[in-house]
PDB file of C-alpha atoms in Angstrom:
ATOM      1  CA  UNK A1110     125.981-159.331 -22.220  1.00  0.00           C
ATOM      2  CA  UNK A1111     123.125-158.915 -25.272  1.00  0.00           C
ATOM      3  CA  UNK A1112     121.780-155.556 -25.292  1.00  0.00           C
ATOM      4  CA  UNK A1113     118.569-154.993 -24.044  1.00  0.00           C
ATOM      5  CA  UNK A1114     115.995-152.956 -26.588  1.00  0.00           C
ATOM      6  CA  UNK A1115     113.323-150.914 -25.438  1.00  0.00           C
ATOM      7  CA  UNK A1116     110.458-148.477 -26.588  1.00  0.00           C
ATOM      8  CA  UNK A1117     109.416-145.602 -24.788  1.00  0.00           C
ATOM      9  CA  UNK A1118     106.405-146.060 -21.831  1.00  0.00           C
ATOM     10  CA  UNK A1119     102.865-146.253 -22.565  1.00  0.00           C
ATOM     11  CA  UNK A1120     100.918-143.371 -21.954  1.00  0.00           C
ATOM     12  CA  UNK A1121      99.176-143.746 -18.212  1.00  0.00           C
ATOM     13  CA  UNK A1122      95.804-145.283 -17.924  1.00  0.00           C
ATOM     14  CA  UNK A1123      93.057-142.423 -16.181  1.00  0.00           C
ATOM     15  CA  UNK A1124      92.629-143.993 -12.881  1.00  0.00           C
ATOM     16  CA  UNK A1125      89.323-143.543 -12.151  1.00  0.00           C
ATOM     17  CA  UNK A1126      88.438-145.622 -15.880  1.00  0.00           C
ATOM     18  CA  UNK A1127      90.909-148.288 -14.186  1.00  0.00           C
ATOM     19  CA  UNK A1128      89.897-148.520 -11.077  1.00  0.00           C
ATOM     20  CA  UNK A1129      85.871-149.178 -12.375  1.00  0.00           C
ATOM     21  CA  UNK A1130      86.914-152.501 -13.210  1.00  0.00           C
ATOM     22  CA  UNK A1131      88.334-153.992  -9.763  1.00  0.00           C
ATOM     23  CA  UNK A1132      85.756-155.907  -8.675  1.00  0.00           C
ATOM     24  CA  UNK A1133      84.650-157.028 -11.538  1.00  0.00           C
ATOM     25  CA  UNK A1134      85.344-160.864 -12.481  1.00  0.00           C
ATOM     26  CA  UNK A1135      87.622-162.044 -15.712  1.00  0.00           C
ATOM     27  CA  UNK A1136      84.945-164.185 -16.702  1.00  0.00           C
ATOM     28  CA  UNK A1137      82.645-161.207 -17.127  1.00  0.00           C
ATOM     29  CA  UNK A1138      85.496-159.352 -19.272  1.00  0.00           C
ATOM     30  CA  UNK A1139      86.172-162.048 -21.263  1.00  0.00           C
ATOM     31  CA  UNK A1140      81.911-162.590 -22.022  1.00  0.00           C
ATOM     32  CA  UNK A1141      81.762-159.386 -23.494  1.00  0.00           C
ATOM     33  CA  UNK A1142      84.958-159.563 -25.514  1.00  0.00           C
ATOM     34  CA  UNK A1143      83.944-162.135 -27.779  1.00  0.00           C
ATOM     35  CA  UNK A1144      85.308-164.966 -24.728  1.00  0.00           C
ATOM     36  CA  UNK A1145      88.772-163.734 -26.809  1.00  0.00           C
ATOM     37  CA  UNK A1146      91.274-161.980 -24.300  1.00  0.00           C
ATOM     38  CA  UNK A1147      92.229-164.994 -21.931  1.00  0.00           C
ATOM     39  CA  UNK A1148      96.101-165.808 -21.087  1.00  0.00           C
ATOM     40  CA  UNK A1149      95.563-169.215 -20.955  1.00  0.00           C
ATOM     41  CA  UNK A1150      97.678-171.836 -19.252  1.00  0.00           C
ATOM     42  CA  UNK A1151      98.624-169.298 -16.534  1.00  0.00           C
ATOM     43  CA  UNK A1152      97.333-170.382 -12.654  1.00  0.00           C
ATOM     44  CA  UNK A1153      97.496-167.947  -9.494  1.00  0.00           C
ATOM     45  CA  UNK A1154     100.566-168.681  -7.085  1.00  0.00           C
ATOM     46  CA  UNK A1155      99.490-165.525  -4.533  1.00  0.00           C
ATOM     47  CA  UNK A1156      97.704-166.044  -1.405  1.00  0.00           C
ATOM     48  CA  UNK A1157      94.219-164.066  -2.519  1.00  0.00           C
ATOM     49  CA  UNK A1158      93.691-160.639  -3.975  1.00  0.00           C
ATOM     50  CA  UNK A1159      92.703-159.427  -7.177  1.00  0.00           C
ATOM     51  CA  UNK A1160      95.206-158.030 -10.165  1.00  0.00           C
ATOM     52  CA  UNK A1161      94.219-154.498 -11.506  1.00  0.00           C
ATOM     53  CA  UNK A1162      96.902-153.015 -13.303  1.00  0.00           C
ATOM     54  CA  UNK A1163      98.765-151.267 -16.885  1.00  0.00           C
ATOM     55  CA  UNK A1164     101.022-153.650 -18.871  1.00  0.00           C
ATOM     56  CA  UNK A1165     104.654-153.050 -18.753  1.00  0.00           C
ATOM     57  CA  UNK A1166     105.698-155.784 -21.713  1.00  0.00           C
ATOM     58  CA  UNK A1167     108.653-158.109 -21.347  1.00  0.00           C
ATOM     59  CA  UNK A1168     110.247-160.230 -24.113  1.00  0.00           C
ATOM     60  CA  UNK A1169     113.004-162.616 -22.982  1.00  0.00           C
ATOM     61  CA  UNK A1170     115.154-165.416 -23.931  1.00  0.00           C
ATOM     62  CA  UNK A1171     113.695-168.726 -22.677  1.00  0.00           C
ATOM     63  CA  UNK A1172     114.864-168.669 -18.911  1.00  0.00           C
ATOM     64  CA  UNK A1173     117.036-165.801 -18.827  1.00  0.00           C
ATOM     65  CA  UNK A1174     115.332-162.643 -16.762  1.00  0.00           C
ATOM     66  CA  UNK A1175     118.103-160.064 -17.826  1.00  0.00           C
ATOM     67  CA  UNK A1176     115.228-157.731 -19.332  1.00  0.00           C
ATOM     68  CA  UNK A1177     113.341-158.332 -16.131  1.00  0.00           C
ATOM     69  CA  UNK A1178     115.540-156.859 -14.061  1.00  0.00           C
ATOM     70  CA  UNK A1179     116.024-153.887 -16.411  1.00  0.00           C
ATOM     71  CA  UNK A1180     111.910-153.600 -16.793  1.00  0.00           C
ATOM     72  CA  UNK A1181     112.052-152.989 -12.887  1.00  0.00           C
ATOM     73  CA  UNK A1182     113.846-150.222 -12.864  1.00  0.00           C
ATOM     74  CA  UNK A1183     111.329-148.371 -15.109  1.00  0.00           C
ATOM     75  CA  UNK A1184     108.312-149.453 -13.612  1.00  0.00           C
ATOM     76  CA  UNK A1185     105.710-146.690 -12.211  1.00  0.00           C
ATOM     77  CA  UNK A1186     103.574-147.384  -9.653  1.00  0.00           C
ATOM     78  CA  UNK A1187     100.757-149.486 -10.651  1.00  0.00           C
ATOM     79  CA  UNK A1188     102.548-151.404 -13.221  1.00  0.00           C
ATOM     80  CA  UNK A1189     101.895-154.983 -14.077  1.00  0.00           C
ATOM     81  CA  UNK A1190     104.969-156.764 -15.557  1.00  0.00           C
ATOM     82  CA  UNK A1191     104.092-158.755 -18.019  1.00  0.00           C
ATOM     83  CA  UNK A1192     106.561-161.212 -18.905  1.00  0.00           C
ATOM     84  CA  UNK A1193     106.681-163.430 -22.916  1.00  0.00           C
ATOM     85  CA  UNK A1194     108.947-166.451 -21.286  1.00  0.00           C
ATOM     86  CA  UNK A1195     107.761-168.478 -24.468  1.00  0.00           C
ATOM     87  CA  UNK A1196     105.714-170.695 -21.964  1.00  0.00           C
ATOM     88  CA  UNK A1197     108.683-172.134 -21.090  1.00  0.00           C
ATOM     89  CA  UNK A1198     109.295-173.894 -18.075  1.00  0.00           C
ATOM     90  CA  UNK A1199     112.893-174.760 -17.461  1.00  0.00           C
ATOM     91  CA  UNK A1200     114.472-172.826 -15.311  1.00  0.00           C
ATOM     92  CA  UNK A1201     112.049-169.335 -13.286  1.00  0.00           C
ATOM     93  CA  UNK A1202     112.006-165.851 -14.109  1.00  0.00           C
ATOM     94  CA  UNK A1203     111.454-164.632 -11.002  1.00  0.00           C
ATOM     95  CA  UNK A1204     111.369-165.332  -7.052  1.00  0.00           C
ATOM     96  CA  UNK A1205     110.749-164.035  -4.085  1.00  0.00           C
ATOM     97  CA  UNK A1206     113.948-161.266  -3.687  1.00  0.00           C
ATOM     98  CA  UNK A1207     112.413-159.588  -7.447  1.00  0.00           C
ATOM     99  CA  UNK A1208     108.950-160.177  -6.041  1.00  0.00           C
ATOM    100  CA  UNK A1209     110.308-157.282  -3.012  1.00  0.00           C
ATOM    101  CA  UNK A1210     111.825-155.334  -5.911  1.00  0.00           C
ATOM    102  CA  UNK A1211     108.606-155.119  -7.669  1.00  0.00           C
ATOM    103  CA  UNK A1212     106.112-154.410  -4.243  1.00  0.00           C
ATOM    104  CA  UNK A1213     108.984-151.825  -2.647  1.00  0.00           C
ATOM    105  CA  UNK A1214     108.269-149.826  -6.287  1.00  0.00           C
ATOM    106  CA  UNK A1215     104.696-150.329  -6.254  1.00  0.00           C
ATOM    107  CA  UNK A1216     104.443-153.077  -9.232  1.00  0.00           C
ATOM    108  CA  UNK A1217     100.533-154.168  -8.899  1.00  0.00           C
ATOM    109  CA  UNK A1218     101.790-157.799 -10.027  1.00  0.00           C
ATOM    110  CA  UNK A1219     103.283-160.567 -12.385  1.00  0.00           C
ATOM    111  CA  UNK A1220     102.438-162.184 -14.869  1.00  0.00           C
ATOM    112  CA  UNK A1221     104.880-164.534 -16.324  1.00  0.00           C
ATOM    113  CA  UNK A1222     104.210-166.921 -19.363  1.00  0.00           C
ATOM    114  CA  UNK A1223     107.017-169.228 -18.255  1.00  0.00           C
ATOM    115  CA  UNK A1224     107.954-170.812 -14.236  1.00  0.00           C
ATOM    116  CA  UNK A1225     108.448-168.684 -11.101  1.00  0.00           C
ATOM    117  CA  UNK A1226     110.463-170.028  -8.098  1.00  0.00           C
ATOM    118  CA  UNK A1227     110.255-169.333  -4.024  1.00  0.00           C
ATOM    119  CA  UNK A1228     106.811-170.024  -4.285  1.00  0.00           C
ATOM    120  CA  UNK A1229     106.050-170.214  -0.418  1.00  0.00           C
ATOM    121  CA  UNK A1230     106.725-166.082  -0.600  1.00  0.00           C
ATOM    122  CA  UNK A1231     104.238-165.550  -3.144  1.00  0.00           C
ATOM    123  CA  UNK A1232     101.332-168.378  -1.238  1.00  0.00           C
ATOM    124  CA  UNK A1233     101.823-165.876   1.627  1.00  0.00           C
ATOM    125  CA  UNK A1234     101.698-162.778   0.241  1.00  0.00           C
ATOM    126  CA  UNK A1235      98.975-161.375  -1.218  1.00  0.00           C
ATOM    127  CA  UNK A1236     101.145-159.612  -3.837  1.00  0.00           C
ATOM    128  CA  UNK A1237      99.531-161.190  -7.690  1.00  0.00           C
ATOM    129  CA  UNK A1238     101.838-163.428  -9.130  1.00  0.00           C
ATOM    130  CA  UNK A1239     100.486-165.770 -12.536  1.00  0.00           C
ATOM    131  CA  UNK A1240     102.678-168.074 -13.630  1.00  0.00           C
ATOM    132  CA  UNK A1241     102.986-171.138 -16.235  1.00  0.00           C
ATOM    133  CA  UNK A1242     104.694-173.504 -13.020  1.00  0.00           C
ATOM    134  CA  UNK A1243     107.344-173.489 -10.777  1.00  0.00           C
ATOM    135  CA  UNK A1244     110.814-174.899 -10.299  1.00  0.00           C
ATOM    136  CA  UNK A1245     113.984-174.154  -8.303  1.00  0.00           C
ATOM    137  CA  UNK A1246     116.033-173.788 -11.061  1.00  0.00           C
ATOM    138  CA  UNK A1247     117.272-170.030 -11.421  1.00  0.00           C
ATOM    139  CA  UNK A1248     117.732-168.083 -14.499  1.00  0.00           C
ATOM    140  CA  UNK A1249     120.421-166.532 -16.845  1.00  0.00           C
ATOM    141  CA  UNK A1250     120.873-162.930 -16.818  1.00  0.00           C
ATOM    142  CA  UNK A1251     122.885-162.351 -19.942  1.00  0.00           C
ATOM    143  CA  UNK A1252     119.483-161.266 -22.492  1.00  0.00           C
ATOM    144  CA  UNK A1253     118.653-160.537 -24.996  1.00  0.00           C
ATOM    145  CA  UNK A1254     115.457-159.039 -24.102  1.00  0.00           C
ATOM    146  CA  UNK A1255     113.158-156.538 -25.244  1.00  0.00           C
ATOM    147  CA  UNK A1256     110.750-153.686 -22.846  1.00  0.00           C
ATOM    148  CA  UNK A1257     107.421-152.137 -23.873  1.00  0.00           C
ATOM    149  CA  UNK A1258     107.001-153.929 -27.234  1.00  0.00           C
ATOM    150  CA  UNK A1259     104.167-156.340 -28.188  1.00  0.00           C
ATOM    151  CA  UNK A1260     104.426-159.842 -26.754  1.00  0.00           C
ATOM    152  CA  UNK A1261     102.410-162.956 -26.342  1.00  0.00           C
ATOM    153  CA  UNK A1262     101.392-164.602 -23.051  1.00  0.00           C
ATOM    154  CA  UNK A1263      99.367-167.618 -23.005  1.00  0.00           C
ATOM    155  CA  UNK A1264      98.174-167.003 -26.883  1.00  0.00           C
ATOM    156  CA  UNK A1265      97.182-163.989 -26.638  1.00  0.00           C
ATOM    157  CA  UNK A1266      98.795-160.754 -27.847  1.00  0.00           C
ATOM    158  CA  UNK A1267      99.802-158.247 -24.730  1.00  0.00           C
ATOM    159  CA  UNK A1268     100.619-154.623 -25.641  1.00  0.00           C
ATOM    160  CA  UNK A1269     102.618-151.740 -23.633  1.00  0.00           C
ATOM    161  CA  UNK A1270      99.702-149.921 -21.643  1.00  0.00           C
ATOM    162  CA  UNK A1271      97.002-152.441 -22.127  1.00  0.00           C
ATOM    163  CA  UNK A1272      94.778-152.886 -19.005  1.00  0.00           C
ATOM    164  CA  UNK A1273      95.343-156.545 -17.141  1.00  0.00           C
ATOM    165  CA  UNK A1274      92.746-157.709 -14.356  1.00  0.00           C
ATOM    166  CA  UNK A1275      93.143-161.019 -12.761  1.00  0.00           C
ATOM    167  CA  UNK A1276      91.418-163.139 -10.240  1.00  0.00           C
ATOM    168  CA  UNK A1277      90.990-166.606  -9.150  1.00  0.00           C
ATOM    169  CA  UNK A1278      89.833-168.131 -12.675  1.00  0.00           C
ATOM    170  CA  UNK A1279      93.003-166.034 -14.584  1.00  0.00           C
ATOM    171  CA  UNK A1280      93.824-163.129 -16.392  1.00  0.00           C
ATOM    172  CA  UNK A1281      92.462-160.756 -19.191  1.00  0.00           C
ATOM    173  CA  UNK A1282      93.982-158.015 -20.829  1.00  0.00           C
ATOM    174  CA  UNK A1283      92.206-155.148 -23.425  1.00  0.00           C
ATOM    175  CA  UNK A1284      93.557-152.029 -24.864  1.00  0.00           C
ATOM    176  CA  UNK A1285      92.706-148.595 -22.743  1.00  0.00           C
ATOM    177  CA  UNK A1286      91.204-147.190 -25.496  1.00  0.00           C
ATOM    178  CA  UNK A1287      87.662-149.580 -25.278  1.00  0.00           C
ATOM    179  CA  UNK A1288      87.790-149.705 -21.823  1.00  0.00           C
ATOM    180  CA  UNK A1289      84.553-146.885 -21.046  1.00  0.00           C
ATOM    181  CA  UNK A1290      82.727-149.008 -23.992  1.00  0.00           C
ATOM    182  CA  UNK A1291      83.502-152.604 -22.332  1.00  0.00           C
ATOM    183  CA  UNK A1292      82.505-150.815 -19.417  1.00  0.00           C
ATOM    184  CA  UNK A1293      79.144-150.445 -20.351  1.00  0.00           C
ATOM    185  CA  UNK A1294      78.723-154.028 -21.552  1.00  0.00           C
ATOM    186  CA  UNK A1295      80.180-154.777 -18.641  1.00  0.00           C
ATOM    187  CA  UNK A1296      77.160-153.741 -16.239  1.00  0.00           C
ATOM    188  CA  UNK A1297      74.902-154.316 -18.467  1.00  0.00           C
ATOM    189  CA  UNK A1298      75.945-157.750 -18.499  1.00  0.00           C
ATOM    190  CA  UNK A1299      75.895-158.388 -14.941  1.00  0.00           C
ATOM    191  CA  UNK A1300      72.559-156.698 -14.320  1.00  0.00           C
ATOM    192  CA  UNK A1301      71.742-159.714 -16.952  1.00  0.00           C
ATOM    193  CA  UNK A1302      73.227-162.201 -14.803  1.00  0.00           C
ATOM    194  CA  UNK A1303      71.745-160.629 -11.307  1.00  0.00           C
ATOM    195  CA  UNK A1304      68.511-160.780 -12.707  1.00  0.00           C
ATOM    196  CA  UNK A1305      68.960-164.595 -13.821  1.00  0.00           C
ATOM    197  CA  UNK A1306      69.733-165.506 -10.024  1.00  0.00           C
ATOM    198  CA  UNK A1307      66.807-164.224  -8.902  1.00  0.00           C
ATOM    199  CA  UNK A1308      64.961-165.933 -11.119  1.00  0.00           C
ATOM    200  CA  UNK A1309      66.397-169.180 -10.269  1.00  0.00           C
ATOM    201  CA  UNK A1310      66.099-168.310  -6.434  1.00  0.00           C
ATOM    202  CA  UNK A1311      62.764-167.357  -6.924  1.00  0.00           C
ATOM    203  CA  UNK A1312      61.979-170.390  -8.853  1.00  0.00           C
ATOM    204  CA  UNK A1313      60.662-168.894 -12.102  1.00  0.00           C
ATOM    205  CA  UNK A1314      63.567-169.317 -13.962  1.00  0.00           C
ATOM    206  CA  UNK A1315      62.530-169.161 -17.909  1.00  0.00           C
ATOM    207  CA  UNK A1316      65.735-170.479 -19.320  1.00  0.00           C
ATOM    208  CA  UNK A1317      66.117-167.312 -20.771  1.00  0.00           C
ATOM    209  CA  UNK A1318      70.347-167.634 -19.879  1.00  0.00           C
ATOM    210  CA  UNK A1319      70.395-170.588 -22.512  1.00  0.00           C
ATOM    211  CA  UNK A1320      69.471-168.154 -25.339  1.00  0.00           C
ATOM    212  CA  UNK A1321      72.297-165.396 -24.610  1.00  0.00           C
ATOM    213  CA  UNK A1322      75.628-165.343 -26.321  1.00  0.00           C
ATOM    214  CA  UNK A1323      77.578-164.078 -23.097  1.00  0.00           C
ATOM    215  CA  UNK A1324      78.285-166.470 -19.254  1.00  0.00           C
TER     216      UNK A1324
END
């Protein structure tokens, strides 16, 4: 068995900051970030429900889930493991029994650049799973692996702590320390949007939403 190296946890996102950003969509994160911090390639295999979490980073050997395992017995609640498969597909990193692991310690979701397996627990669950695809084929366990070190995940760097929402069109990530700034463009940005809608409803739209550089 290859070793497994780790750095120490992130420290813990304030909640209240976090939980300011639950209901609001990737799309709108990604508008006022430059349209940068997308995963992309990842899809939803979860029945509904929204992802709100802190990253706990995974590096791994393409289809082996050794560090996986190990990551789960770190996690705190709230905890989204975030998993650098290398995109690929081959054989999954995890299924349904690590998907009971991660809810039983209160892991707020998966996301897995690489396949997942036992999909039918995931459709009816509500617990967030992204994934690159699926296949029955299990994994190694024999690492090497890393935990809480910088990975990538559908092209886009992920580090230890960073905040990761997801919904039905994906998943973003951004580091803690911009999140009351992003906030701000945030609402300001939808107030934008809401008062777009009722323009159109209204039917006085001025075409104003062509001239912006965000949605």
């Amino acid at each position: 068995m290859t070793a497994i190296t780790r750095d120490p946890a992130p420290p813990s996102v304030d909640a209240d900051l976090l939980a300011a950003f639950r209901a609001v969509p990737t799309a709108t994160i990604s508008d006022c970030l430059d349209r940068m911090p997308v995963l992309s390639g990842l899809r939803a295999f979860h029945r509904r429900g929204g992802l709100l979490g802190t990253a706990i980073t995974v590096r791994v050997r393409a289809g082996d889930n050794l560090a996986i395992h190990q990551a789960l017995e770190e996690v705190r609640p709230g905890d989204v493991i975030v998993v650098d498969g290398a995109g690929d597909t081959s054989r999954a990193l995890v299924g349904d029994i690590m998907k009971a692991i991660a809810e039983s310690r209160g892991v707020a979701g998966f996301v897995i650049d690489g396949a997942v397996r036992d999909t039918d627990a995931f459709a009816d669950a509500d617990f967030p799973c992204y994934a690159r695809a699926a296949t029955p084929r299990g994994p190694f366990k024999s690492g090497p692996g890393a935990i809480n070190v910088p990975v990538c995940v559908g092209g886009w760097t992920v580090n230890p702590g960073d905040v990761v929402v997801g919904d039905s069109d994906g998943v973003v990530t951004f580091a803690p320390d911009i999140a009351p700034r992003l906030l701000e463009a945030v609402r300001a940005q939808t107030a934008r949007e809401t008062e777009v809608l009722a323009q159109i409803r209204a039917g006085r739209y001025d075409g104003r939403y062509a001239r912006v550089t965000t949605g």
